[in-house]
Amino acid sequence: MDKVYRRDVLWRAWVSVRANNGAPGIDRTTLAEIEEYGILRLLDELAVELRDGRYRPLPARRVLIPKPGLRGDWRPLSIPSVRDRIVQAAVKIVFEPVFEADMLACSFGFRPRRSAHDALQVLMDEHGRGRRWVVETDIADYFSAIPHQKLVRAIEERICDQSLLKLLRQVLRAGVIEEGQVRREVTGSPQVPIC
């Protein structure tokens, strides 16, 4: 856990969150307001809360966005507060090297320094080698169907820091605000940044 609240890790997390230019969460705090408040001040406060075990994530704000290419079909999007996104990004920074070591070279989704362009290049290379078949799959509602208990158990196989696992459970249990009500779900994972 001590890596998550290091200033350099929290700073990298902030840079990542800032680059996304995302919308505010349920607290309605914008990126500009965070900058006005003082980024280092906020990061220091988060570091103390994380170190002392006092950090508590807020429920995410749930909005529906249209699914690309599917008229009339909507996808739920959970928008955490900016401070929660910073913490989640810091956890991702700590988790990523551990899990990246297990990834296959043919895997491109949600990976650092890998893009759809890289995947396309592999397809073109394989086509050049005479391979002519491509199988496209899509697991419907994949991220919203991940059971929290199984996810945490799988992560526990590689991460043994109990305070970090406790933080992960808190993030997963924070729930969402939907139509003014907090819903705490036992399945579903944010697509980014942690899981």
PDB file of N, CA and C in Angstrom, residues 26 55-62 78-81 84 148 166-178 181-190:
ATOM      1  N   ILE A  26     -20.068  12.553  -8.248  1.00  0.00           N
ATOM      2  CA  ILE A  26     -21.244  13.031  -7.509  1.00  0.00           C
ATOM      3  C   ILE A  26     -20.956  14.270  -6.672  1.00  0.00           C
ATOM      4  N   TYR A  55      -9.136   6.798   4.028  1.00  0.00           N
ATOM      5  CA  TYR A  55      -9.702   7.096   2.708  1.00  0.00           C
ATOM      6  C   TYR A  55     -10.983   6.300   2.502  1.00  0.00           C
ATOM      7  N   ARG A  56     -12.035   6.970   2.040  1.00  0.00           N
ATOM      8  CA  ARG A  56     -13.310   6.324   1.721  1.00  0.00           C
ATOM      9  C   ARG A  56     -13.787   6.829   0.361  1.00  0.00           C
ATOM     10  N   PRO A  57     -13.893   5.951  -0.623  1.00  0.00           N
ATOM     11  CA  PRO A  57     -14.372   6.398  -1.938  1.00  0.00           C
ATOM     12  C   PRO A  57     -15.860   6.735  -1.897  1.00  0.00           C
ATOM     13  N   LEU A  58     -16.244   7.698  -2.711  1.00  0.00           N
ATOM     14  CA  LEU A  58     -17.655   8.058  -2.861  1.00  0.00           C
ATOM     15  C   LEU A  58     -18.298   7.128  -3.887  1.00  0.00           C
ATOM     16  N   PRO A  59     -19.620   6.980  -3.841  1.00  0.00           N
ATOM     17  CA  PRO A  59     -20.278   6.262  -4.939  1.00  0.00           C
ATOM     18  C   PRO A  59     -20.033   7.018  -6.251  1.00  0.00           C
ATOM     19  N   ALA A  60     -19.999   6.296  -7.335  1.00  0.00           N
ATOM     20  CA  ALA A  60     -19.800   6.913  -8.648  1.00  0.00           C
ATOM     21  C   ALA A  60     -21.137   7.440  -9.167  1.00  0.00           C
ATOM     22  N   ARG A  61     -21.053   8.446 -10.023  1.00  0.00           N
ATOM     23  CA  ARG A  61     -22.255   8.981 -10.673  1.00  0.00           C
ATOM     24  C   ARG A  61     -22.530   8.125 -11.907  1.00  0.00           C
ATOM     25  N   ARG A  62     -23.738   7.581 -12.012  1.00  0.00           N
ATOM     26  CA  ARG A  62     -24.094   6.698 -13.130  1.00  0.00           C
ATOM     27  C   ARG A  62     -24.825   7.504 -14.198  1.00  0.00           C
ATOM     28  N   SER A  78     -20.053   4.671 -15.185  1.00  0.00           N
ATOM     29  CA  SER A  78     -19.900   5.126 -13.805  1.00  0.00           C
ATOM     30  C   SER A  78     -18.771   6.145 -13.756  1.00  0.00           C
ATOM     31  N   ILE A  79     -19.068   7.322 -13.211  1.00  0.00           N
ATOM     32  CA  ILE A  79     -18.084   8.400 -13.160  1.00  0.00           C
ATOM     33  C   ILE A  79     -17.707   8.667 -11.709  1.00  0.00           C
ATOM     34  N   PRO A  80     -16.528   8.198 -11.284  1.00  0.00           N
ATOM     35  CA  PRO A  80     -16.078   8.468  -9.913  1.00  0.00           C
ATOM     36  C   PRO A  80     -15.693   9.942  -9.754  1.00  0.00           C
ATOM     37  N   SER A  81     -15.596  10.381  -8.513  1.00  0.00           N
ATOM     38  CA  SER A  81     -15.100  11.736  -8.249  1.00  0.00           C
ATOM     39  C   SER A  81     -13.652  11.822  -8.725  1.00  0.00           C
ATOM     40  N   ASP A  84     -11.294  10.199  -6.328  1.00  0.00           N
ATOM     41  CA  ASP A  84     -11.362   8.737  -6.406  1.00  0.00           C
ATOM     42  C   ASP A  84     -10.668   8.221  -7.661  1.00  0.00           C
ATOM     43  N   HIS A 148     -17.516  -9.531  -7.969  1.00  0.00           N
ATOM     44  CA  HIS A 148     -16.486  -8.897  -7.139  1.00  0.00           C
ATOM     45  C   HIS A 148     -15.651  -9.922  -6.380  1.00  0.00           C
ATOM     46  N   LYS A 166      -7.806  -4.387   0.715  1.00  0.00           N
ATOM     47  CA  LYS A 166      -8.918  -3.726   1.406  1.00  0.00           C
ATOM     48  C   LYS A 166      -9.357  -2.485   0.623  1.00  0.00           C
ATOM     49  N   LEU A 167      -8.388  -1.721   0.136  1.00  0.00           N
ATOM     50  CA  LEU A 167      -8.697  -0.542  -0.674  1.00  0.00           C
ATOM     51  C   LEU A 167      -9.450  -0.942  -1.939  1.00  0.00           C
ATOM     52  N   LEU A 168      -9.016  -2.002  -2.596  1.00  0.00           N
ATOM     53  CA  LEU A 168      -9.702  -2.491  -3.792  1.00  0.00           C
ATOM     54  C   LEU A 168     -11.150  -2.849  -3.462  1.00  0.00           C
ATOM     55  N   ARG A 169     -11.361  -3.551  -2.354  1.00  0.00           N
ATOM     56  CA  ARG A 169     -12.732  -3.911  -1.953  1.00  0.00           C
ATOM     57  C   ARG A 169     -13.578  -2.660  -1.699  1.00  0.00           C
ATOM     58  N   GLN A 170     -12.975  -1.647  -1.086  1.00  0.00           N
ATOM     59  CA  GLN A 170     -13.707  -0.401  -0.833  1.00  0.00           C
ATOM     60  C   GLN A 170     -14.142   0.249  -2.143  1.00  0.00           C
ATOM     61  N   VAL A 171     -13.246   0.272  -3.108  1.00  0.00           N
ATOM     62  CA  VAL A 171     -13.566   0.868  -4.406  1.00  0.00           C
ATOM     63  C   VAL A 171     -14.710   0.099  -5.065  1.00  0.00           C
ATOM     64  N   LEU A 172     -14.635  -1.224  -5.032  1.00  0.00           N
ATOM     65  CA  LEU A 172     -15.685  -2.035  -5.650  1.00  0.00           C
ATOM     66  C   LEU A 172     -17.019  -1.885  -4.928  1.00  0.00           C
ATOM     67  N   ARG A 173     -16.983  -1.700  -3.608  1.00  0.00           N
ATOM     68  CA  ARG A 173     -18.219  -1.587  -2.817  1.00  0.00           C
ATOM     69  C   ARG A 173     -18.793  -0.175  -2.777  1.00  0.00           C
ATOM     70  N   ALA A 174     -18.066   0.799  -3.290  1.00  0.00           N
ATOM     71  CA  ALA A 174     -18.513   2.195  -3.193  1.00  0.00           C
ATOM     72  C   ALA A 174     -19.875   2.393  -3.847  1.00  0.00           C
ATOM     73  N   GLY A 175     -20.164   1.597  -4.849  1.00  0.00           N
ATOM     74  CA  GLY A 175     -21.471   1.665  -5.489  1.00  0.00           C
ATOM     75  C   GLY A 175     -21.609   2.833  -6.448  1.00  0.00           C
ATOM     76  N   VAL A 176     -22.848   3.029  -6.887  1.00  0.00           N
ATOM     77  CA  VAL A 176     -23.166   4.104  -7.826  1.00  0.00           C
ATOM     78  C   VAL A 176     -24.425   4.822  -7.355  1.00  0.00           C
ATOM     79  N   ILE A 177     -24.531   6.075  -7.751  1.00  0.00           N
ATOM     80  CA  ILE A 177     -25.751   6.844  -7.516  1.00  0.00           C
ATOM     81  C   ILE A 177     -26.544   6.791  -8.812  1.00  0.00           C
ATOM     82  N   GLU A 178     -27.737   6.251  -8.721  1.00  0.00           N
ATOM     83  CA  GLU A 178     -28.605   6.133  -9.891  1.00  0.00           C
ATOM     84  C   GLU A 178     -29.996   6.586  -9.476  1.00  0.00           C
ATOM     85  N   GLN A 181     -30.443   7.309  -5.772  1.00  0.00           N
ATOM     86  CA  GLN A 181     -30.273   6.210  -4.820  1.00  0.00           C
ATOM     87  C   GLN A 181     -28.888   5.581  -4.971  1.00  0.00           C
ATOM     88  N   VAL A 182     -28.284   5.238  -3.831  1.00  0.00           N
ATOM     89  CA  VAL A 182     -27.003   4.522  -3.874  1.00  0.00           C
ATOM     90  C   VAL A 182     -27.289   3.048  -4.088  1.00  0.00           C
ATOM     91  N   ARG A 183     -26.652   2.485  -5.110  1.00  0.00           N
ATOM     92  CA  ARG A 183     -26.757   1.044  -5.375  1.00  0.00           C
ATOM     93  C   ARG A 183     -25.390   0.427  -5.179  1.00  0.00           C
ATOM     94  N   ARG A 184     -25.335  -0.539  -4.295  1.00  0.00           N
ATOM     95  CA  ARG A 184     -24.076  -1.263  -4.072  1.00  0.00           C
ATOM     96  C   ARG A 184     -24.237  -2.626  -4.738  1.00  0.00           C
ATOM     97  N   GLU A 185     -23.401  -2.868  -5.712  1.00  0.00           N
ATOM     98  CA  GLU A 185     -23.544  -4.083  -6.506  1.00  0.00           C
ATOM     99  C   GLU A 185     -22.476  -5.100  -6.124  1.00  0.00           C
ATOM    100  N   VAL A 186     -22.749  -6.364  -6.391  1.00  0.00           N
ATOM    101  CA  VAL A 186     -21.778  -7.430  -6.113  1.00  0.00           C
ATOM    102  C   VAL A 186     -21.099  -7.910  -7.391  1.00  0.00           C
ATOM    103  N   THR A 187     -21.529  -7.340  -8.513  1.00  0.00           N
ATOM    104  CA  THR A 187     -20.868  -7.626  -9.786  1.00  0.00           C
ATOM    105  C   THR A 187     -20.577  -6.306 -10.468  1.00  0.00           C
ATOM    106  N   GLY A 188     -19.677  -6.377 -11.406  1.00  0.00           N
ATOM    107  CA  GLY A 188     -19.355  -5.203 -12.196  1.00  0.00           C
ATOM    108  C   GLY A 188     -18.046  -4.590 -11.765  1.00  0.00           C
ATOM    109  N   SER A 189     -17.329  -4.134 -12.751  1.00  0.00           N
ATOM    110  CA  SER A 189     -16.034  -3.525 -12.509  1.00  0.00           C
ATOM    111  C   SER A 189     -15.912  -2.307 -13.392  1.00  0.00           C
ATOM    112  N   PRO A 190     -15.318  -1.237 -12.848  1.00  0.00           N
ATOM    113  CA  PRO A 190     -15.049  -0.111 -13.730  1.00  0.00           C
ATOM    114  C   PRO A 190     -14.106  -0.566 -14.833  1.00  0.00           C
TER     115      PRO A 190
END
